[in-house]
C-alpha positions as CSV (number, residue, x, y, z in Angstrom):
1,X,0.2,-16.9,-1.5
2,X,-3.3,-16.1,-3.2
3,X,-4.8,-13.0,-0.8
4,X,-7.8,-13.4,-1.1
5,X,-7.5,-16.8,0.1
6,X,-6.1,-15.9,3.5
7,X,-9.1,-14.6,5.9
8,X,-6.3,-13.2,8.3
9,X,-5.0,-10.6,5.7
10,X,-9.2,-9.3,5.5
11,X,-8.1,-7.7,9.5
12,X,-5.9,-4.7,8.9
13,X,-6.2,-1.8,7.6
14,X,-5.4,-0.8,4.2
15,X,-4.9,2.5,2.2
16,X,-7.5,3.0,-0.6
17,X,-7.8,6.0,-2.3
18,X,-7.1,10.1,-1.2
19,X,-9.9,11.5,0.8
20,X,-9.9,14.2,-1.9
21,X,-11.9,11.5,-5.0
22,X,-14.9,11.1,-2.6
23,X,-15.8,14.9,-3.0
24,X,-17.3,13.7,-6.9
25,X,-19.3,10.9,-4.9
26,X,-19.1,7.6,-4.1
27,X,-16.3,5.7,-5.4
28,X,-15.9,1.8,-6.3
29,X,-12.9,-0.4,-5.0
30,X,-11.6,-4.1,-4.7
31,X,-10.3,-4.8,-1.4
32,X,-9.3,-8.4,-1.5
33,X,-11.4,-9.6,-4.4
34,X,-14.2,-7.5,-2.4
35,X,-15.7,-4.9,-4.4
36,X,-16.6,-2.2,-1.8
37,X,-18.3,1.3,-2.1
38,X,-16.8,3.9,-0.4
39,X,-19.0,7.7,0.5
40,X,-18.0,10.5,2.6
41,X,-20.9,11.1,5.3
42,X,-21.7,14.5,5.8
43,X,-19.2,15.5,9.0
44,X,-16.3,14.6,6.5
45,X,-15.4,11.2,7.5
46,X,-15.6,8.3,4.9
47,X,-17.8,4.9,5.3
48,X,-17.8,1.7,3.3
49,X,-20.1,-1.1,2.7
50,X,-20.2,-4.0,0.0
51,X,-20.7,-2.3,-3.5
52,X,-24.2,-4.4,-3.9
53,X,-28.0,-3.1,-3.0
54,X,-30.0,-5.9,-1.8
55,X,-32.5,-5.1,-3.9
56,X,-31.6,-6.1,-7.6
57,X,-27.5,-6.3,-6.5
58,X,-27.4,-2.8,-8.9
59,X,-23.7,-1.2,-8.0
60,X,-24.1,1.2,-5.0
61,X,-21.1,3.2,-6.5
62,X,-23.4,4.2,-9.5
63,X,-25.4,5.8,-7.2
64,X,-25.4,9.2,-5.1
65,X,-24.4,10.6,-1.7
66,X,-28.2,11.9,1.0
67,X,-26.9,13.3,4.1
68,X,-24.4,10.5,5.6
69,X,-26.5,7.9,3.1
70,X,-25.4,6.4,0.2
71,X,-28.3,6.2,-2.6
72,X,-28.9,3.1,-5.1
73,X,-29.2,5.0,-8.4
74,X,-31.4,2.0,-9.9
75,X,-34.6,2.5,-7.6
76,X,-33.1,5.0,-4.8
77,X,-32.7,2.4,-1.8
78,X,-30.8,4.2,1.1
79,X,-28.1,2.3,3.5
80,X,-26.4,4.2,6.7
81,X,-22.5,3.7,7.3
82,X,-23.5,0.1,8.9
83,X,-25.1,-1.5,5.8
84,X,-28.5,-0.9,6.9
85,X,-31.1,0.2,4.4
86,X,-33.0,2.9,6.1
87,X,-35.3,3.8,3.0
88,X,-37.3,2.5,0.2
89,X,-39.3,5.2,-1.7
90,X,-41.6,3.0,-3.4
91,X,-42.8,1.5,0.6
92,X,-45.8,3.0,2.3
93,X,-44.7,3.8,5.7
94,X,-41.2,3.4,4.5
95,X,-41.8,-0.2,6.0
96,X,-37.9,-2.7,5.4
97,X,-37.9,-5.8,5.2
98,X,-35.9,-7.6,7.6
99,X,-33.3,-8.8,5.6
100,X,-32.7,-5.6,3.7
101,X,-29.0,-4.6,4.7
102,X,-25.2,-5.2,3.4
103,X,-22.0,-5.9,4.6
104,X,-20.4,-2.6,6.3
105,X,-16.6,-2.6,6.9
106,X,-14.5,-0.5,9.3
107,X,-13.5,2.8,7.4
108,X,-11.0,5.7,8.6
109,X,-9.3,9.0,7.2
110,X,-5.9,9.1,8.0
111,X,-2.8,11.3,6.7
112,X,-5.2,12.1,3.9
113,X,-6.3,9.1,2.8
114,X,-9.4,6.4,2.9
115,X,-8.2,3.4,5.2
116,X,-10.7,0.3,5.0
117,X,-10.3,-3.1,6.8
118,X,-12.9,-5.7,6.0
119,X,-13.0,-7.7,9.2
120,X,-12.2,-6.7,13.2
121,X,-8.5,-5.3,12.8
122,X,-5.6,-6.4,14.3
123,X,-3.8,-3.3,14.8
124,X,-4.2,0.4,14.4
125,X,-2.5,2.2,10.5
126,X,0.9,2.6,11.8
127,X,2.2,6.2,12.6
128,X,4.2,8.3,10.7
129,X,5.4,11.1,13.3
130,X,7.0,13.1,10.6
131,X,3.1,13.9,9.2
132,X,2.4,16.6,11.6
133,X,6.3,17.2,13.2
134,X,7.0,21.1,12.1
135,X,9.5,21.5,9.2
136,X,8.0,18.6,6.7
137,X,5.7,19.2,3.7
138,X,3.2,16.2,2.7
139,X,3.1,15.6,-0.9
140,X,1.0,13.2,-2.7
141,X,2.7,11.1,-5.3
142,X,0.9,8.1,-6.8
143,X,-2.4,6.2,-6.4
144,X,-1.9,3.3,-9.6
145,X,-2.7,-0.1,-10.5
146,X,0.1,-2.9,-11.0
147,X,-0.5,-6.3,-12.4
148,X,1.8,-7.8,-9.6
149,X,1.6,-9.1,-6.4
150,X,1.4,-7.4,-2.6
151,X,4.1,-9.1,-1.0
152,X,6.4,-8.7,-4.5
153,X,6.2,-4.9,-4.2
154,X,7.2,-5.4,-0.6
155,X,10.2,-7.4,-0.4
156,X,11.4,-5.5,-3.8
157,X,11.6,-2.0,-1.9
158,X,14.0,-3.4,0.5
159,X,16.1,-5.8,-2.1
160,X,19.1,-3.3,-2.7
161,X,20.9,-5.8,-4.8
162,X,18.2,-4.6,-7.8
163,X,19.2,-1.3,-7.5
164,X,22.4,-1.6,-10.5
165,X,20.3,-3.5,-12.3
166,X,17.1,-2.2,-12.3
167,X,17.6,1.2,-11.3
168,X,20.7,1.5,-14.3
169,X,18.7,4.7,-15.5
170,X,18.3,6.8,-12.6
171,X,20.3,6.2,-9.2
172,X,22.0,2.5,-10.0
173,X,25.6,2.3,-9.5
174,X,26.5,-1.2,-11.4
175,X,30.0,-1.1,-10.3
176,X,28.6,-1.0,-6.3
177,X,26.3,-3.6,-5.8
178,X,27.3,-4.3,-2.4
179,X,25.6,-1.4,0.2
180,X,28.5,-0.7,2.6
181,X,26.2,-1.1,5.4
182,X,23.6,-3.1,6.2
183,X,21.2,-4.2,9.7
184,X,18.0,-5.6,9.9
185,X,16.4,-5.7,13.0
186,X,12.4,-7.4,13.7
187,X,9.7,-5.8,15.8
188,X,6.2,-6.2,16.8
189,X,5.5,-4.9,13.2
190,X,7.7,-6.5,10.8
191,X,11.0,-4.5,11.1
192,X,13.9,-2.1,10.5
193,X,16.3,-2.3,7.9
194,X,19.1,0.0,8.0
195,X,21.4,0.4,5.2
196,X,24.2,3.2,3.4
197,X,25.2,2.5,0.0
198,X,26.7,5.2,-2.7
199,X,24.3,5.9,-5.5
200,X,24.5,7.9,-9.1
201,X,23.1,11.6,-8.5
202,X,22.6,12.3,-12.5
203,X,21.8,16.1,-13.4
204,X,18.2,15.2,-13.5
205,X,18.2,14.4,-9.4
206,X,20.2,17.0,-8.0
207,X,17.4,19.0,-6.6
208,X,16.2,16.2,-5.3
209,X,20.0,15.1,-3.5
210,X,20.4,18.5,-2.8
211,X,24.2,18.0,-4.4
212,X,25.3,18.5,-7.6
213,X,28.4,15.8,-6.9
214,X,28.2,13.2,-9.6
215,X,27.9,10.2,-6.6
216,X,26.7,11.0,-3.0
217,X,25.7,8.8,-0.2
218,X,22.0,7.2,1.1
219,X,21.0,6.3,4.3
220,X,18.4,4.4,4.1
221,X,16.1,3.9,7.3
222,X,13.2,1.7,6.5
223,X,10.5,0.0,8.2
224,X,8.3,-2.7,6.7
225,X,4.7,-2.7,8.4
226,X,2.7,-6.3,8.8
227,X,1.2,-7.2,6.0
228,X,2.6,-4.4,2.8
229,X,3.3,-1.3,4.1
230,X,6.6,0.6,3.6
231,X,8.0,3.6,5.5
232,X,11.1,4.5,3.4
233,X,13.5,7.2,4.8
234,X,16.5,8.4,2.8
235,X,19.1,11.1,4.1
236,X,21.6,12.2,2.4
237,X,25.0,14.2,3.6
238,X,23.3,17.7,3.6
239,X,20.8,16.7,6.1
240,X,18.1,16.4,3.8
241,X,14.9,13.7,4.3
242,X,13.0,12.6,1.7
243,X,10.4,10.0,3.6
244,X,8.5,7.8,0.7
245,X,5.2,5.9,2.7
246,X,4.2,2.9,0.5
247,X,1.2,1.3,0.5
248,X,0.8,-1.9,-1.7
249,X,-3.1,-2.7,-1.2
250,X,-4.1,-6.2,-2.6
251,X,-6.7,-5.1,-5.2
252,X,-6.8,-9.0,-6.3
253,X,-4.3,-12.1,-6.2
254,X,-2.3,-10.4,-9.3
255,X,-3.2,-6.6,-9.1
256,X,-2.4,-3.8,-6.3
257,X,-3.1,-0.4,-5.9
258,X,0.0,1.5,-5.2
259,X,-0.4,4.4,-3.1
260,X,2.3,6.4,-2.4
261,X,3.0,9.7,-0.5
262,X,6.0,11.8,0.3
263,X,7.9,14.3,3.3
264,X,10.5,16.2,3.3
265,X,11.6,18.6,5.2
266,X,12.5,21.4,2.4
267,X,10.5,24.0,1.0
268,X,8.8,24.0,-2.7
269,X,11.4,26.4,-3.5
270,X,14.0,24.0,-3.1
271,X,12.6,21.3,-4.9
272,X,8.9,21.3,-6.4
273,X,6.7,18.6,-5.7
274,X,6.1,18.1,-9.2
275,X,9.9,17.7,-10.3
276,X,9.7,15.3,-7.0
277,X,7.1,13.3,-8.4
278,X,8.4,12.9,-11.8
279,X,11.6,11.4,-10.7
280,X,10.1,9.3,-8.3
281,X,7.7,7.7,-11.1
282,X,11.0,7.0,-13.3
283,X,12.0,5.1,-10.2
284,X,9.3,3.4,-9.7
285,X,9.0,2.9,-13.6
286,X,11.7,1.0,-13.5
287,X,10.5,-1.5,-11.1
288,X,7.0,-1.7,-12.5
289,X,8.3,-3.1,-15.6
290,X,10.4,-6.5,-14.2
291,X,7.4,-6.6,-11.4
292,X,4.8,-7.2,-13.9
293,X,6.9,-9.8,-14.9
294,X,6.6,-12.3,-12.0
295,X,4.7,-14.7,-10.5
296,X,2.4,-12.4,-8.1
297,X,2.0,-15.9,-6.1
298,X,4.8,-15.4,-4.3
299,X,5.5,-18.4,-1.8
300,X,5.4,-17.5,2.0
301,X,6.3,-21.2,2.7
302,X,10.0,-21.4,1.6
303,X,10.1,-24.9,2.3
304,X,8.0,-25.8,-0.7
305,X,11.1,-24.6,-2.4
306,X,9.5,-22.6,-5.4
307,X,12.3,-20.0,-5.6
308,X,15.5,-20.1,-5.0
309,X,17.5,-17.3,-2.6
310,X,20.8,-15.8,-1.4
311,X,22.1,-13.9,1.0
312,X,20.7,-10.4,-0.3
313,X,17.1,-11.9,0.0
314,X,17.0,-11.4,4.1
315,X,14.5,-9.0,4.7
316,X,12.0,-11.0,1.8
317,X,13.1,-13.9,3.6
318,X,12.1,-12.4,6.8
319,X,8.5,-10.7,5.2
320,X,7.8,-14.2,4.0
321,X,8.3,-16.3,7.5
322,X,6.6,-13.2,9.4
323,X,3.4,-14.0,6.9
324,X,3.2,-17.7,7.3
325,X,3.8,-17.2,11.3
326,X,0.9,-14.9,11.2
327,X,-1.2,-17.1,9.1
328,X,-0.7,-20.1,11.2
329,X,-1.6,-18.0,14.5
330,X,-5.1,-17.6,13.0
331,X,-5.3,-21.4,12.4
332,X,-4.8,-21.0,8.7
333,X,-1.9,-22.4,6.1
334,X,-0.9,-20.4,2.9
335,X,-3.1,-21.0,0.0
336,X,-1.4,-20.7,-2.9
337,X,-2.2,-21.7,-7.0
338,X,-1.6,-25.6,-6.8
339,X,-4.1,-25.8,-3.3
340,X,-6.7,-23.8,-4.7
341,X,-6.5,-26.0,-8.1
342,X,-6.2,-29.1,-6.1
């Protein structure tokens, strides 16, 4: 599936960068194969429009922040938070021409972060209760670029039978590559996956297991959000949470912005968010390097029979007919690489 092929995908909302960047002014993203500029207006909240003055189509982002106005830094046109150009220096009377406006797109903070959908969206950002429940600290992890594909990243963070194999270095167990429980059950949103499996808990983890036993257990209660989010929870035996939120925003057809974020409900003392951090990244290190190694046009249609599956491959199975179901409701088939050539 090329995304930005598929006009339904341009209607929900998607995680772009911390709120935190736009305090050094207004920042550039690709949203789709849209490049968008994205401010923070004066009462805090953020707004985005195309990243293209209608003037000479100079980069908005190279500009500068007025009030709640973003500034072309070529000859210091000003557009509002709906596209509207609202000044022109060089015009007596400040007089616009008609026609002088860009596209605006619908642009949120939430749970620290810029959310941005291009067109009307289809549902709120999902909620993540944990964010303001008492007994949880928030902790930013990463905001990076993969050459990879949306729906690859997704269907990858709930493929346990790649954990001995890819994940040999950190938690892996080769000999168990069988969880010893598994359940997967749909909803409105995509769905649930429940699963325990015994994992490796090397020296370099045990803060973050909160064991020092050489092997303890995971339960893994996950939720995959329509189109690539992730809500990841992991308990252990202790009682511990560690709650990974994923976000896998389509940048292009073969790059996404990951943008991840972390609770748990410890205390700094126990384990600090940077010794967190770095073991998450070897994680995800390990999956970045056979991810960049795919096709990112993954097929949604399994019936054209691209790849071939087993058993294990359920919840991508499930991601993939969710996808097409949701593209066909919107009147629209998958485009992938041999339509778009044809």
């Amino acid at each position: 599936m090329l995304v930005t092929q598929q006009k339904t995908l341009r209607r929900f909302w998607y995680a772009i960068m911390p709120m935190a960047r736009l305090a050094s002014g207004p920042q550039p993203f690709t949203l789709l194969g849209e490049p968008i500029v994205i401010w923070q207006k004066s009462d805090g909240s953020p707004a985005a429009v195309r990243d293209r003055c209608c003037h000479r189509t100079a980069k908005l982002s190279k500009g500068f922040v007025e009030g709640d106005h973003i500034v072309c830094g070529y000859h210091g046109w000003q557009y509002d938070c709906r596209g509207a150009c609202v000044k022109i220096p060089q015009s007596p009377g400040n007089t616009i021409p008609p026609g002088a406006k860009v596209d605006a797109f619908h642009c949120q903070e939430k749970y620290g972060y810029v959310w941005v959908a291009l067109e009307d969206p289809l549902k709120p950002v999902f909620e993540i209760p944990e964010h303001a429940a008492p007994g949880y600290r928030c902790i930013q992890q990463f905001d990076v670029r993969w050459q990879t594909g949306a729906l690859r990243l997704m269907e990858n963070s709930f493929d346990a039978a790649h954990f001995a194999f890819v994940h040999k270095g950190t938690f892996g167990q080769f000999q168990a590559q069988k969880p010893e429980f598994f359940e997967i059950r749909e909803t409105d949103y995509g769905f649930e996956a429940e699963t325990r499996l015994v994992i490796n808990n090397p020296p370099a983890s045990h803060r973050i297991t909160g064991s020092t036993e050489p092997t303890t257990r995971r339960h893994f209660r996950n939720q995959w959000h329509l189109p690539f989010n992730r809500r990841l929870g992991l308990s252990y035996p202790n009682g511990l949470e560690h709650l990974i939120v994923t976000c896998a925003t389509p940048i292009d057809d073969a790059h996404i912005q990951i943008l991840q974020w972390l609770y748990r409900n410890d205390s700094e003392a126990d384990c600090p968010a940077s010794e967190l951090n770095d073991w998450d990244l070897r994680v995800i290190a390990e999956d970045k390097e056979i991810l960049e190694t795919v096709d990112a046009d993954a097929p949604v249609d399994v019936s054209r029979r691209m790849e071939q599956n087993m058993a294990a491959d359920q919840p991508g199975l499930i991601m993939r007919r969710r996808l097409l179901a949701l593209l066909q409701a919107h009147g629209e088939q998958e485009v992938h690489r041999a339509t778009a050539q044809a």
